[in-house]
mmCIF file of C-alpha atoms and ligand atoms in Angstrom:
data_model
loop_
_atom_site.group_PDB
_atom_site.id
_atom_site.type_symbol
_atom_site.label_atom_id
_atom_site.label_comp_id
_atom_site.label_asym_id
_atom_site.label_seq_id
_atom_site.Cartn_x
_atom_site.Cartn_y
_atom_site.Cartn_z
ATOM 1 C CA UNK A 1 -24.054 -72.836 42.960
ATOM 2 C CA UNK A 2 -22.090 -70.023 42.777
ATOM 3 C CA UNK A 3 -19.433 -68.660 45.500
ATOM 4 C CA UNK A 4 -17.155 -65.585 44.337
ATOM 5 C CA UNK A 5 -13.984 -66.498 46.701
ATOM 6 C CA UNK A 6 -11.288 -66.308 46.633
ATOM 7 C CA UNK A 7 -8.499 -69.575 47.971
ATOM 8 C CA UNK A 8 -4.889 -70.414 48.423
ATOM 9 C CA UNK A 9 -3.879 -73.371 46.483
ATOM 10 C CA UNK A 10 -0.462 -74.509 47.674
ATOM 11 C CA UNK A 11 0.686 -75.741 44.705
ATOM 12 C CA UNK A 12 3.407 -74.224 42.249
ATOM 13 C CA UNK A 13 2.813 -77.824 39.577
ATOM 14 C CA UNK A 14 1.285 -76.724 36.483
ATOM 15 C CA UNK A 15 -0.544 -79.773 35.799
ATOM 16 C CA UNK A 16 -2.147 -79.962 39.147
ATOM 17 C CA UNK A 17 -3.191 -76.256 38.945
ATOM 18 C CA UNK A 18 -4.720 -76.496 35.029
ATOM 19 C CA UNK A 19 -6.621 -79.522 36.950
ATOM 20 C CA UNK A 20 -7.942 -78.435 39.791
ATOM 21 C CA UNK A 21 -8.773 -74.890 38.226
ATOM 22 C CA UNK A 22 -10.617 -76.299 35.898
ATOM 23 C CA UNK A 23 -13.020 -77.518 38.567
ATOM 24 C CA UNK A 24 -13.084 -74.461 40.641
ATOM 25 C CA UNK A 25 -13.312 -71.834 38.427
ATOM 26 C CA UNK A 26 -16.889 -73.351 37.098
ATOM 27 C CA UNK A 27 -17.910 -73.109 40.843
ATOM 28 C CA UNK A 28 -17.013 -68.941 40.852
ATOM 29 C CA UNK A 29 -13.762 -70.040 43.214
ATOM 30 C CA UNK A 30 -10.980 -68.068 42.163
ATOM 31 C CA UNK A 31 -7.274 -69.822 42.775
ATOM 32 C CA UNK A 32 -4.351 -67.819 44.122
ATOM 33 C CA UNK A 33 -1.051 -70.335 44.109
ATOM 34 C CA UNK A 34 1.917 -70.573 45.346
ATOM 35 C CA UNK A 35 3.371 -69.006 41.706
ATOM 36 C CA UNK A 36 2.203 -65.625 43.443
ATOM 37 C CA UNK A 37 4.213 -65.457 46.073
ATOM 38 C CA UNK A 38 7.077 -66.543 44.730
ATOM 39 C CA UNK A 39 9.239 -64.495 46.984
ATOM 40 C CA UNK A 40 8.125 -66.833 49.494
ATOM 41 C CA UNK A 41 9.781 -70.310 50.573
ATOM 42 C CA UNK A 42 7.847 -73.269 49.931
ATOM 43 C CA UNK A 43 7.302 -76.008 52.547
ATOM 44 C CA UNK A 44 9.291 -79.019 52.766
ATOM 45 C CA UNK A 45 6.909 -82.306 52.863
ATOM 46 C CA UNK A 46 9.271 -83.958 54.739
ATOM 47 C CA UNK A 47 6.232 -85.777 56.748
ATOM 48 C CA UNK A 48 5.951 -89.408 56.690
ATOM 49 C CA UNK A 49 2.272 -89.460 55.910
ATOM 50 C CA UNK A 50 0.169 -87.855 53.277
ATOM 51 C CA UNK A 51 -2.290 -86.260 55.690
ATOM 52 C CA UNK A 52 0.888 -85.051 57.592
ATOM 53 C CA UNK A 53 2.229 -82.880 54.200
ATOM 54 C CA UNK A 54 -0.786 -81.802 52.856
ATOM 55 C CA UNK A 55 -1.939 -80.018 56.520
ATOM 56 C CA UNK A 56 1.349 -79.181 57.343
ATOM 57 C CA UNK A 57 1.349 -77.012 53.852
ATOM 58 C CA UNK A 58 -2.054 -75.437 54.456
ATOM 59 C CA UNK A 59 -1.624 -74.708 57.477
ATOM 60 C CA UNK A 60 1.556 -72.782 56.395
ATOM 61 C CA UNK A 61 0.016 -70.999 53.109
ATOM 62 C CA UNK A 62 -2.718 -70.108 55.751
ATOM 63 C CA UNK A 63 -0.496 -68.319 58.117
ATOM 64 C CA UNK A 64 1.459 -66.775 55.069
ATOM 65 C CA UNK A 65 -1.849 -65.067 53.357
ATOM 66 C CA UNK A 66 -4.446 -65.276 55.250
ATOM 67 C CA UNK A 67 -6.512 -66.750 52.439
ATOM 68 C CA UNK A 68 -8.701 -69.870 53.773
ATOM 69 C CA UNK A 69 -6.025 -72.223 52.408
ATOM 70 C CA UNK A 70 -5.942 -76.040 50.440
ATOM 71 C CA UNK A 71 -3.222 -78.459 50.149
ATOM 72 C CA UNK A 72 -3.018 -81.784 48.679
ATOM 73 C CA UNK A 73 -0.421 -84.388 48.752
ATOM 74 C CA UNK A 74 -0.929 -87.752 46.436
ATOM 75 C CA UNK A 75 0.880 -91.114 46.398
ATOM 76 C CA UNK A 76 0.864 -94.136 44.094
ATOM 77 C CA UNK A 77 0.261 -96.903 46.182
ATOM 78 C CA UNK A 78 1.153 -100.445 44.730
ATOM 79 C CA UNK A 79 -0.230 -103.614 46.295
ATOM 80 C CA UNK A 80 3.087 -105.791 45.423
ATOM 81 C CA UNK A 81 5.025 -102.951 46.739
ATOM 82 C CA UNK A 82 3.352 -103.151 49.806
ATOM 83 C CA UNK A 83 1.969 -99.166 48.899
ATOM 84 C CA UNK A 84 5.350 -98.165 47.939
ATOM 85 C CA UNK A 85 6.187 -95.815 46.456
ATOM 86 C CA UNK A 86 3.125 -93.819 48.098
ATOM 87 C CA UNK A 87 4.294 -90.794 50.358
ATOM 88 C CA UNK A 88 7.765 -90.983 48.617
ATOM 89 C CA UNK A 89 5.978 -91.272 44.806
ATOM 90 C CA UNK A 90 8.132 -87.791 44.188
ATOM 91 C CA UNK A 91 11.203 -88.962 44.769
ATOM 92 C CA UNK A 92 11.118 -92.501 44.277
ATOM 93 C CA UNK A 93 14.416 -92.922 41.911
ATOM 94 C CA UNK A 94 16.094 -90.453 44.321
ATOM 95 C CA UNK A 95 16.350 -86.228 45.238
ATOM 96 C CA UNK A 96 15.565 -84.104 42.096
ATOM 97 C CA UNK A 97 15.016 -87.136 39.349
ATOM 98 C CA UNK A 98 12.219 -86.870 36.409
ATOM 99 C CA UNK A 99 9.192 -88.082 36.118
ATOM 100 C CA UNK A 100 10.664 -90.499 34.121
ATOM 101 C CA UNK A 101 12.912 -91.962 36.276
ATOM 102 C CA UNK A 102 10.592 -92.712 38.661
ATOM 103 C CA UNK A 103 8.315 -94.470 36.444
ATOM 104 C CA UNK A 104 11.434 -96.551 34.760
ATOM 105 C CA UNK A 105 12.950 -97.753 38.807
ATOM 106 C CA UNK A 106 8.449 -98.494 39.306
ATOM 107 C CA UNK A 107 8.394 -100.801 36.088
ATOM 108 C CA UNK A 108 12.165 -102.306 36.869
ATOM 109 C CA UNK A 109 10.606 -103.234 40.909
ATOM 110 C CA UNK A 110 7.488 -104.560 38.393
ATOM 111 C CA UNK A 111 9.340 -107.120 36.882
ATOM 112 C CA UNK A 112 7.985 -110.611 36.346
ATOM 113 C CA UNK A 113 5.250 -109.254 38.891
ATOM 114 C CA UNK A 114 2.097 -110.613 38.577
ATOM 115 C CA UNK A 115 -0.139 -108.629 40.562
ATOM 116 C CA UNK A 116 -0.065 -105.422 39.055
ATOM 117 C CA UNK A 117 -2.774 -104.051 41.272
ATOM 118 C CA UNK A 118 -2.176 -100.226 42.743
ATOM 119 C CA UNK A 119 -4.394 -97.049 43.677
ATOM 120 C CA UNK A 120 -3.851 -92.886 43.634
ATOM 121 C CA UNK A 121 -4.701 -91.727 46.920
ATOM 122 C CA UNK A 122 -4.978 -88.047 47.033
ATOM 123 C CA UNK A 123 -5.436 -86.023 50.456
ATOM 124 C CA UNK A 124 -6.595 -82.395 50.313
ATOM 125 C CA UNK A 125 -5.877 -80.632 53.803
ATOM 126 C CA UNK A 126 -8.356 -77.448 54.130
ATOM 127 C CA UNK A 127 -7.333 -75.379 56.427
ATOM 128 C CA UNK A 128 -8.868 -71.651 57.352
ATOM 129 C CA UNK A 129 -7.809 -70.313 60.750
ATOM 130 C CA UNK A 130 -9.167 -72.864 63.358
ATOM 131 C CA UNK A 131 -11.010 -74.829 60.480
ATOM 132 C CA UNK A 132 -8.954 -77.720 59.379
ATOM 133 C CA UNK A 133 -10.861 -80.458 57.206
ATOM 134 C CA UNK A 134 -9.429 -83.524 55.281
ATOM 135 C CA UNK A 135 -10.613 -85.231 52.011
ATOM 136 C CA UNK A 136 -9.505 -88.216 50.482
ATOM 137 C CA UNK A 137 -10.018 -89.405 47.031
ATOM 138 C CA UNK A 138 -8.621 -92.948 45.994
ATOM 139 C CA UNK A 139 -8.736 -94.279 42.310
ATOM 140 C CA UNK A 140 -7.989 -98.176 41.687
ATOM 141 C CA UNK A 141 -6.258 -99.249 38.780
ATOM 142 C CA UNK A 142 -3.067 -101.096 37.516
ATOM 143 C CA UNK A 143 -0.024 -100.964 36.543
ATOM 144 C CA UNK A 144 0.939 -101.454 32.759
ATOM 145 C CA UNK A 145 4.074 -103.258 31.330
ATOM 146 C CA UNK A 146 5.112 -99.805 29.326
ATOM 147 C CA UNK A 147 4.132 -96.596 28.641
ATOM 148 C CA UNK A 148 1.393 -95.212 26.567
ATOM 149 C CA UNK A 149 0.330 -91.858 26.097
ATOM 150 C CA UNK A 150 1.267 -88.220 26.333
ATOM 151 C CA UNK A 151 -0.930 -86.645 28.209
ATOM 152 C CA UNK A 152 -0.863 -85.903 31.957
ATOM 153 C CA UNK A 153 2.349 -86.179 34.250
ATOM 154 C CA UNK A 154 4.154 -88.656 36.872
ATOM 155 C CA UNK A 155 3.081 -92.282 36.818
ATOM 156 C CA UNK A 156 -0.080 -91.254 34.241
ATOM 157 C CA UNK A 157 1.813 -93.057 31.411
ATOM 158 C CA UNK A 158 1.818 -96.867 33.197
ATOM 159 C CA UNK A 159 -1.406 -96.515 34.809
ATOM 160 C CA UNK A 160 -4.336 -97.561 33.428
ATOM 161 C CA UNK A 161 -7.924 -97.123 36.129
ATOM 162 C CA UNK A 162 -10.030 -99.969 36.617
ATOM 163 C CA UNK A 163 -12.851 -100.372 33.832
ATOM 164 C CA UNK A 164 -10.438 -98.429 31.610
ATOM 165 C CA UNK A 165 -7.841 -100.024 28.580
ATOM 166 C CA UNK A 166 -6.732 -96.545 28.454
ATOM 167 C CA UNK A 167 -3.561 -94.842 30.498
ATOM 168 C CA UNK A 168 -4.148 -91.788 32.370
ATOM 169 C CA UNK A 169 -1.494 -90.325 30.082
ATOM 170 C CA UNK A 170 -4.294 -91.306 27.188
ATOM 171 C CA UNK A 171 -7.547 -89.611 28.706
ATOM 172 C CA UNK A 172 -8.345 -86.069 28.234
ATOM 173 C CA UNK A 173 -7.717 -83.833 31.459
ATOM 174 C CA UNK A 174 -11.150 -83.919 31.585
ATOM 175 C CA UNK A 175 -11.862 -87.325 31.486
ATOM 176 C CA UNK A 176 -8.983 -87.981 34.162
ATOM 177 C CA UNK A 177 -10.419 -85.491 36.671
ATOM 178 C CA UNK A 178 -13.768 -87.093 36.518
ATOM 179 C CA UNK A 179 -12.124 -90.528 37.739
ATOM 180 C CA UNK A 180 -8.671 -89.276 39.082
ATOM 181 C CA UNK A 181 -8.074 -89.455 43.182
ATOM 182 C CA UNK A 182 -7.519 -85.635 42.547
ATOM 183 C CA UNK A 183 -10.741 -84.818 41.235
ATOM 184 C CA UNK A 184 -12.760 -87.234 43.636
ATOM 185 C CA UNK A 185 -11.038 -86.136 47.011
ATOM 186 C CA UNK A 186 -12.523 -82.168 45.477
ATOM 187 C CA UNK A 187 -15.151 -83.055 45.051
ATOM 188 C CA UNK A 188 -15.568 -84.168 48.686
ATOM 189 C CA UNK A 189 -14.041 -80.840 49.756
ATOM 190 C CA UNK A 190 -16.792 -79.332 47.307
ATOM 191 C CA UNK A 191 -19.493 -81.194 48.843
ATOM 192 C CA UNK A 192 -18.219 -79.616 52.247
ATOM 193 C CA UNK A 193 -18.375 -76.139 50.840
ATOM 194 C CA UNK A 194 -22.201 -76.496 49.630
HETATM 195 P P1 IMP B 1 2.295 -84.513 44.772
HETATM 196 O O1 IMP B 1 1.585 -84.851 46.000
HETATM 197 O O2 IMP B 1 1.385 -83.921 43.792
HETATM 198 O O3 IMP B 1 3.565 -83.801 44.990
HETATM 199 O O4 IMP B 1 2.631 -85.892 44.070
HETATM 200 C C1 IMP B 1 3.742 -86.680 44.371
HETATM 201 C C2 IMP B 1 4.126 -87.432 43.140
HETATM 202 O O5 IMP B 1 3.090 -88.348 42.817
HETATM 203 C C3 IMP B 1 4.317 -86.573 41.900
HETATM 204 O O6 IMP B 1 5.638 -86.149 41.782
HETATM 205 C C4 IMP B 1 3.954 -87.511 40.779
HETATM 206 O O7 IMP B 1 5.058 -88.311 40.433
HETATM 207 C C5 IMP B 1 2.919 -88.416 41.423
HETATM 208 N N1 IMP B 1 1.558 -87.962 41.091
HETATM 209 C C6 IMP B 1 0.737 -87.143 41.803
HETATM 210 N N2 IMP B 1 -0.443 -86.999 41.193
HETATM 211 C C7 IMP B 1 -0.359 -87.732 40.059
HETATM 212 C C8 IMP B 1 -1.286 -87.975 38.992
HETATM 213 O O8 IMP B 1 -2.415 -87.477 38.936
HETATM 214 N N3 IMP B 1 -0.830 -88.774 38.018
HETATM 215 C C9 IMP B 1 0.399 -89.355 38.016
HETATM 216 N N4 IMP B 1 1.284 -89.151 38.968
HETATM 217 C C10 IMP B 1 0.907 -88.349 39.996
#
């Protein structure tokens, strides 16, 4: 099925963009992002929920361009963390840190644990005019002891999905998005679309 449309995808992250492009594009939906309008001011996801900052951002790119609008917000969620670091996964070693850092202050709260059990749970907010729809996508894995692979971004490197002895960081992009919270919580907003 083919749809010639056009969306908003409020997103300015490379990675997430190559991703979800990838899927989209095969289905005739052409992405605008927030890298073309960079004159305007992104939204803070200062929401304490990740249903609260992915609407709250589509509902804003919405107003902004008119375009029927997506959003997503994801969070790592690790059982013997009690879900932390999940809504604050971007900022979990502080304001403005790397990747990195978050995923060395993850391993160091990790430490001599043994239940290394965790999930990605993305939310895409869909939001045109009046319309507002959300999808969820969860992918259960765990989390490794250190690092492996190049691939990807964020926590990808120390986590490895269930039925999997690779890393995200090790799979193809393609491989990820067939498994990845991302890729499963669009294809329920796909399945909406049909
Ligand atoms: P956001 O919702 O995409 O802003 O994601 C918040 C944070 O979660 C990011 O800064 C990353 O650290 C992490 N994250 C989101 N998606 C992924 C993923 O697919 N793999 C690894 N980390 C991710």
């Amino acid at each position: 099925m083919q749809f010639q449309t056009t969306l908003f995808l409020a997103s300015a992250n490379p990675h997430k963009i190559e991703e979800l492009e990838q899927i989209l594009k095969s289905l005739g939906i052409n992405l605008k992002t927030t890298r073309d309008f960079p004159e305007r001011e992104d939204v803070e996801e200062d929401q304490l929920t990740l249903e609260g900052n992915a609407l709250k951002k589509a509902r804003f790119w919405n107003q902004e361009t008119g375009l029927p609008s997506l959003a997503d917000d994801t969070g790592l969620e690790v059982d013997a963390l009690n879900g932390a670091p999940g809504v604050w996964s971007a900022r979990y070693a502080g304001e403005g840190v790397t990747y990195r850092q978050n995923v060395e202050k993850l391993l160091k709260e990790m430490e001599g644990e043994a239940n290394r059990e965790a999930q990605f749970r993305t939310v895409i907010a869909f939001v045109d005019g009046e319309l507002e729809k959300l999808f969820e996508g969860i992918c259960k894995g765990e989390i490794i002891h250190e690092p492996r692979g190049s691939k990807g971004f964020g926590y990808d490197p120390i986590f490895a999905p269930k039925g999997f002895d690779k890393t995200f960081a090790e799979l193809s992009p393609k491989e990820k998005n067939l498994i990845s919270h991302r890729g499963l919580a669009l294809q329920e907003f796909i399945k909406f679309l049909k």
